[in-house]
Each structure stands twice: as C-alpha cells, then as structure tokens.
C-alpha cells in the first residue's frame, strides 16, 4: 500500500505531474493540497506541521532548523531568481546609490523573508553597504515565532503600510513591498537584470528562494522516503524541461525560465547539492551575517543525509 503524504507546493510547470498525481505509485502518493499563494503554507508548516511535505522558503527553513523544528529539506528548489530589481527607493530623499541607504530607514515585509535576505546580502557584498547602519522597518512578524530580531530591526507603526511610508519619504527604500504607485519611486539598482546576471557570472550564485521539506517523523519511519521524494520532484522537472525544449505553447512563466537558462548558460532549475553548493554557501553566509541563524552550518547538514550525493 502506498504511503500517502499531504503535499503543499506551488502549481508550477515543473510540479505539474505532482499536482496531477501522475507520478503516484504503489509505494508513494503525494496528495497535493492547494495553498495559494504558496507562501501561506510556510507559517502553517513551521508552526503547526500541517503538511507531510511542503515547499518552504530557504531562509525560513534555515531559521527554523536553528530552533530544532522537526522538518528536514531535500535539495529540490522549486523557486529561484534574480533579486537586484527587488529594491526600490524614493528619489526625493537623497538616495542615489545603495551606499546612501546607510543611516536611513528601509522597509521589508519580514526580516527572515528570503528576498530580503538575498537583497541585503547583495547590498553588503556587491555594493559595500553596512546593513547594520540601516534601520529596517517590518510590515509583519516571522514564520518562526521564537525568532528575535537584531536591534536595528523595528516594526512599522500600527495601521501604516510600507508603500505609503515609502511614497511619503518616511522610508528611503523598500524590498519586495509590492507595486507602489508614485513617480518618485524607482528601482535603486539601474539595469537590474544585467546587474543580476553579471553577479551570477562573477560569483556563481543563482539565488534560491524555496526548497522542499518533509516531516522528520516520516523520514525516521521510512528511511527510503527522502530519496523517493527527491526523485519524484526530479522526474516532474524532467518532464517540464522536455516541454520547454519543444518551445511550443509556452506561458509567460515558462518563457521566463527559458530566459534564465539562457542567461545562466545551463539548467535554469538545478537540483541536488553539488549544482547548488556555491549558492547554498552564499545564503547560509547571508543568514549568519544578518543574524537569521546563530551559527554557520555545513551545506550537507542542511539536507537529509540520504540525498547528499544525489544529482
């Protein structure tokens, strides 16, 4: 009899066969649960272990593991992308370059949110910004309830919104705060796509947003499970890559992934540890530097041992 596991993941081209149940067999059935947007599943998984298998923001997962949450990732990365364009600024507040953010207030949805972690890392490593000299203003709390903020992280005033604060000039900039209707608000990093691709060429880092986690009690009871789940996701991806190679009936999302592959010069959705080691080391370092996690961890220790050698 198949092991039936409730599974929350985004409905992407590379998970379509999982969503449809096309890869279920007499050993494992991933019973897809629709959660839209998928980020709503993260808190439910971290705080209530609501699903057996769940997509999860990589920085949220790293933070959760530092608090010994009983979940473990497999090296599958359903969502990733470039983030240089995620930060916008108010052109009227004396900010013309990333370094000008020092001494000012910048809004972000949550401190441990992955896009924010990546952008702060880019500001620090790529533009020499001392992120500790910025006051970071948050719109909400964290998925990991036990997490405590660094001293330069503060909540937004009750009843306020980050877009409104940015338009008024109370915030100098914002990361991932959604559409802002104002002629005064512009991207902080000019030519963001080109800058992001160059960042990849210089560093080998193609930012990971999400991974996939499984409940530890299931992994402990079924030593074969982590590798099996990995292979299901890998097979679903392979089917999708065949579709992309065909080049017909491609959605905007499909075409965006094709473009990523062209810019990367290879696989736009690499799975496995070795293909992602440099990127994983970068996100671990960023999380450590930003006090999302208290201690550095080895890449191999982030994922289930049975998946370490899988490619």
Coordinates of C-alpha atoms in Angstrom, one line a residue:
X1 CA 0.0 0.0 0.0
X2 CA 1.3 3.4 -1.0
X3 CA 2.4 5.9 1.7
X4 CA 0.0 8.9 1.2
X5 CA 1.5 12.2 2.1
X6 CA -0.3 15.6 2.0
X7 CA 1.9 17.9 -0.1
X8 CA 1.8 21.7 -0.4
X9 CA 3.7 23.1 -3.3
X10 CA 3.2 25.7 -5.9
X11 CA 1.4 24.8 -9.1
X12 CA 4.3 25.3 -11.5
X13 CA 5.2 23.7 -14.8
X14 CA 7.9 21.7 -13.0
X15 CA 5.5 20.4 -10.4
X16 CA 2.5 19.7 -12.7
X17 CA 3.0 16.0 -12.6
X18 CA 2.9 16.1 -8.8
X19 CA -0.1 18.3 -8.7
X20 CA -1.9 16.0 -11.1
X21 CA -0.8 12.9 -9.3
X22 CA 0.7 11.5 -12.5
X23 CA 3.8 10.2 -10.6
X24 CA 2.0 8.5 -7.7
X25 CA 2.7 4.8 -7.5
X26 CA 2.2 1.8 -5.2
X27 CA 5.0 3.0 -2.9
X28 CA 4.4 6.7 -2.6
X29 CA 1.5 9.1 -3.3
X30 CA 1.9 12.8 -2.9
X31 CA -1.6 14.1 -2.3
X32 CA -1.4 17.7 -3.4
X33 CA -3.1 20.4 -1.3
X34 CA -3.7 23.7 -2.9
X35 CA -2.4 26.7 -1.0
X36 CA -2.4 30.0 -2.9
X37 CA -0.2 31.8 -2.7
X38 CA 2.2 29.1 -1.6
X39 CA 3.9 31.4 0.9
X40 CA 0.8 30.9 3.1
X41 CA 1.9 27.3 3.6
X42 CA 5.2 28.2 5.2
X43 CA 3.8 29.5 8.5
X44 CA 1.3 26.7 8.7
X45 CA 4.1 24.2 8.2
X46 CA 6.6 25.8 10.6
X47 CA 4.1 26.4 13.4
X48 CA 1.6 23.6 13.0
X49 CA 3.4 20.9 10.9
X50 CA 0.2 20.9 8.8
X51 CA 1.5 19.1 5.8
X52 CA 3.7 16.0 5.4
X53 CA 5.7 17.5 2.5
X54 CA 5.8 21.3 2.0
X55 CA 7.5 23.9 -0.1
X56 CA 9.4 26.2 2.2
X57 CA 11.4 29.5 1.9
X58 CA 15.1 28.6 2.3
X59 CA 15.9 31.3 4.8
X60 CA 12.8 30.4 6.9
X61 CA 13.9 26.8 6.8
X62 CA 17.4 27.6 8.0
X63 CA 16.0 29.7 10.8
X64 CA 13.5 27.0 11.8
X65 CA 16.2 24.4 12.0
X66 CA 18.2 26.6 14.3
X67 CA 15.2 26.2 16.6
X68 CA 15.1 22.4 16.1
X69 CA 11.8 22.4 14.2
X70 CA 11.2 18.7 13.2
X71 CA 11.4 19.0 9.4
X72 CA 14.3 18.3 7.0
X73 CA 14.9 19.6 3.5
X74 CA 15.7 17.7 0.3
X75 CA 17.8 19.5 -2.3
X76 CA 14.9 20.5 -4.5
X77 CA 14.5 24.2 -5.3
X78 CA 11.1 25.0 -6.9
X79 CA 11.5 28.8 -6.9
X80 CA 14.6 30.9 -7.5
X81 CA 15.5 34.0 -9.4
X82 CA 17.4 37.3 -9.6
X83 CA 16.8 39.9 -6.9
X84 CA 18.6 43.0 -7.9
X85 CA 15.3 44.6 -9.0
X86 CA 13.5 43.9 -5.8
X87 CA 14.6 47.1 -4.0
X88 CA 13.1 50.4 -4.9
X89 CA 13.7 53.9 -3.5
X90 CA 12.2 57.3 -3.1
X91 CA 14.1 59.6 -5.4
X92 CA 13.3 62.6 -3.2
X93 CA 15.1 61.5 0.0
X94 CA 18.7 61.8 -1.0
X95 CA 19.4 58.3 -2.1
X96 CA 21.1 57.8 -5.5
X97 CA 23.2 54.7 -4.8
X98 CA 22.9 51.7 -2.4
X99 CA 25.6 53.2 -0.1
X100 CA 23.3 56.2 0.6
X101 CA 20.9 53.9 2.5
X102 CA 23.2 53.9 5.5
X103 CA 21.6 56.0 8.3
X104 CA 18.1 55.7 6.7
X105 CA 15.0 53.5 7.1
X106 CA 14.2 50.7 4.7
X107 CA 11.0 48.7 4.6
X108 CA 10.8 44.9 4.2
X109 CA 7.9 42.5 4.7
X110 CA 9.8 40.3 7.2
X111 CA 13.4 40.0 8.4
X112 CA 13.8 36.3 7.6
X113 CA 11.9 36.6 4.3
X114 CA 14.2 35.1 1.6
X115 CA 14.1 38.0 -0.9
X116 CA 15.1 40.4 1.9
X117 CA 18.0 38.2 2.9
X118 CA 19.3 38.0 -0.6
X119 CA 18.9 41.7 -1.3
X120 CA 20.7 42.7 1.9
X121 CA 23.4 40.3 1.0
X122 CA 23.7 41.8 -2.4
X123 CA 23.8 45.3 -0.9
X124 CA 26.5 44.3 1.5
X125 CA 28.7 42.1 -0.7
X126 CA 28.2 43.8 -4.0
X127 CA 27.9 47.5 -3.1
X128 CA 29.7 47.8 0.2
X129 CA 26.6 48.8 2.2
X130 CA 26.9 48.4 6.0
X131 CA 23.4 46.9 6.6
X132 CA 23.8 47.4 10.4
X133 CA 23.7 51.2 9.8
X134 CA 20.2 50.9 8.3
X135 CA 17.0 50.8 10.4
X136 CA 14.9 48.1 8.9
X137 CA 11.1 48.5 9.2
X138 CA 8.9 45.4 9.1
X139 CA 5.4 45.1 7.9
X140 CA 4.8 41.8 9.7
X141 CA 6.2 39.1 12.0
X142 CA 8.2 36.0 11.2
X143 CA 7.1 32.4 10.4
X144 CA 9.3 31.1 13.2
X145 CA 7.6 32.5 16.3
X146 CA 10.6 32.1 18.6
X147 CA 12.9 34.3 16.4
X148 CA 14.2 37.5 18.0
X149 CA 15.2 40.5 15.8
X150 CA 18.6 42.3 15.7
X151 CA 18.5 45.7 17.4
X152 CA 18.2 47.7 14.2
X153 CA 15.0 45.9 13.1
X154 CA 11.7 47.6 14.2
X155 CA 8.0 47.1 13.4
X156 CA 6.2 49.6 11.2
X157 CA 3.7 51.8 13.2
X158 CA 0.3 50.2 13.7
X159 CA -2.0 50.9 10.9
X160 CA 0.7 52.0 8.5
X161 CA 1.7 50.5 5.2
X162 CA 5.2 50.2 3.8
X163 CA 4.2 51.5 0.3
X164 CA 2.6 54.6 1.8
X165 CA 5.6 55.2 4.1
X166 CA 7.9 54.9 1.0
X167 CA 5.8 57.4 -1.0
X168 CA 5.8 59.9 1.9
X169 CA 9.6 59.7 2.3
X170 CA 9.4 58.2 5.8
X171 CA 11.2 55.2 4.2
X172 CA 14.1 55.8 1.9
X173 CA 13.6 52.4 0.2
X174 CA 11.7 49.1 0.3
X175 CA 12.4 45.5 -0.6
X176 CA 9.7 43.3 -2.0
X177 CA 6.9 45.5 -0.8
X178 CA 4.7 45.2 -3.9
X179 CA 3.7 47.8 -6.5
X180 CA 4.0 51.4 -5.4
X181 CA 2.0 54.0 -7.4
X182 CA 4.3 57.0 -7.4
X183 CA 6.5 58.7 -10.0
X184 CA 9.0 59.3 -7.1
X185 CA 9.6 55.6 -6.6
X186 CA 12.2 54.0 -8.8
X187 CA 14.4 50.9 -8.9
X188 CA 17.5 51.5 -6.8
X189 CA 19.8 49.4 -8.9
X190 CA 19.8 50.5 -12.5
X191 CA 19.8 47.8 -15.2
X192 CA 18.8 45.3 -12.5
X193 CA 18.6 42.3 -14.8
X194 CA 22.0 42.9 -16.3
X195 CA 23.5 43.5 -12.9
X196 CA 22.0 40.3 -11.6
X197 CA 23.3 38.2 -14.5
X198 CA 26.8 39.8 -14.0
X199 CA 26.5 39.0 -10.3
X200 CA 26.0 35.3 -11.3
X201 CA 28.9 35.4 -13.7
X202 CA 31.2 36.9 -11.0
X203 CA 30.1 34.7 -8.1
X204 CA 28.3 31.6 -9.4
X205 CA 25.4 32.4 -7.2
X206 CA 21.9 32.0 -8.7
X207 CA 19.6 32.8 -5.7
X208 CA 17.4 30.1 -4.3
X209 CA 14.1 31.2 -2.8
X210 CA 12.4 27.9 -1.9
X211 CA 13.2 24.3 -1.0
X212 CA 11.1 21.3 -0.1
X213 CA 10.8 19.9 3.5
X214 CA 9.5 16.7 4.9
X215 CA 8.4 15.9 8.5
X216 CA 11.1 14.2 10.5
X217 CA 8.8 11.6 11.9
X218 CA 8.0 10.4 8.4
X219 CA 11.7 10.4 7.4
X220 CA 12.7 8.5 10.5
X221 CA 9.9 5.9 10.0
X222 CA 10.7 5.5 6.3
X223 CA 14.5 5.6 5.5
X224 CA 13.8 5.5 1.8
X225 CA 11.4 8.4 1.8
X226 CA 13.8 11.4 1.3
X227 CA 15.4 9.9 -1.8
X228 CA 12.0 8.9 -3.2
X229 CA 10.5 12.4 -2.8
X230 CA 13.6 13.9 -4.4
X231 CA 13.3 11.5 -7.4
X232 CA 9.6 12.4 -7.8
X233 CA 10.4 16.1 -8.0
X234 CA 13.3 15.4 -10.3
X235 CA 11.1 13.4 -12.6
X236 CA 8.4 16.0 -12.7
X237 CA 11.1 18.6 -13.6
X238 CA 12.5 16.4 -16.4
X239 CA 9.1 16.2 -18.0
X240 CA 8.8 20.0 -17.8
X241 CA 12.2 20.6 -19.3
X242 CA 11.2 18.4 -22.3
X243 CA 8.2 20.7 -22.8
X244 CA 10.5 23.8 -22.6
X245 CA 12.8 22.2 -25.2
X246 CA 9.9 21.8 -27.5
X247 CA 9.3 25.5 -27.5
X248 CA 5.6 25.5 -28.2
X249 CA 2.6 26.7 -26.1
X250 CA 4.9 28.3 -23.5
X251 CA 3.4 30.6 -20.9
X252 CA 5.0 33.8 -19.7
X253 CA 6.3 31.9 -16.7
X254 CA 7.7 29.2 -19.0
X255 CA 9.5 31.8 -21.1
X256 CA 10.9 33.5 -18.0
X257 CA 12.5 30.2 -17.0
X258 CA 13.8 29.7 -20.6
X259 CA 15.4 33.1 -20.4
X260 CA 17.0 32.3 -17.0
X261 CA 18.6 29.2 -18.6
X262 CA 19.9 31.3 -21.5
X263 CA 21.4 33.8 -19.1
X264 CA 22.9 31.1 -16.9
X265 CA 24.2 29.1 -19.8
X266 CA 22.7 25.9 -18.4
X267 CA 19.9 24.4 -16.2
X268 CA 17.5 27.1 -15.0
X269 CA 16.3 24.8 -12.2
X270 CA 19.2 22.9 -10.9
X271 CA 18.5 20.3 -8.1
X272 CA 21.0 18.5 -5.9
X273 CA 23.7 19.8 -3.6
X274 CA 26.7 20.0 -5.8
X275 CA 25.0 22.0 -8.5
X276 CA 23.9 24.4 -5.8
X277 CA 26.8 24.4 -3.3
X278 CA 28.0 27.9 -4.1
X279 CA 24.5 29.4 -3.8
X280 CA 23.8 27.5 -0.6
X281 CA 27.0 28.7 0.9
X282 CA 26.0 32.2 0.0
X283 CA 22.6 32.0 1.6
X284 CA 24.0 30.4 4.7
X285 CA 26.6 33.2 5.0
X286 CA 24.0 35.9 4.4
X287 CA 21.7 34.4 7.1
X288 CA 24.6 34.2 9.5
X289 CA 25.7 37.8 8.8
X290 CA 22.1 39.0 9.2
X291 CA 21.5 37.0 12.4
X292 CA 18.8 34.9 10.8
X293 CA 20.7 31.9 12.2
X294 CA 23.1 31.9 15.2
X295 CA 25.8 29.6 13.8
X296 CA 27.3 28.6 10.4
X297 CA 26.1 25.2 9.2
X298 CA 27.6 23.0 6.5
X299 CA 25.7 22.6 3.3
X300 CA 25.5 18.8 3.7
X301 CA 23.9 19.3 7.2
X302 CA 21.0 21.3 5.7
X303 CA 19.6 18.3 3.8
X304 CA 18.6 14.8 4.6
X305 CA 21.8 12.5 4.6
X306 CA 20.3 10.2 2.0
X307 CA 20.1 13.0 -0.5
X308 CA 23.6 14.4 -0.2
X309 CA 25.1 12.5 -3.1
X310 CA 22.0 12.8 -5.4
X311 CA 22.3 14.8 -8.6

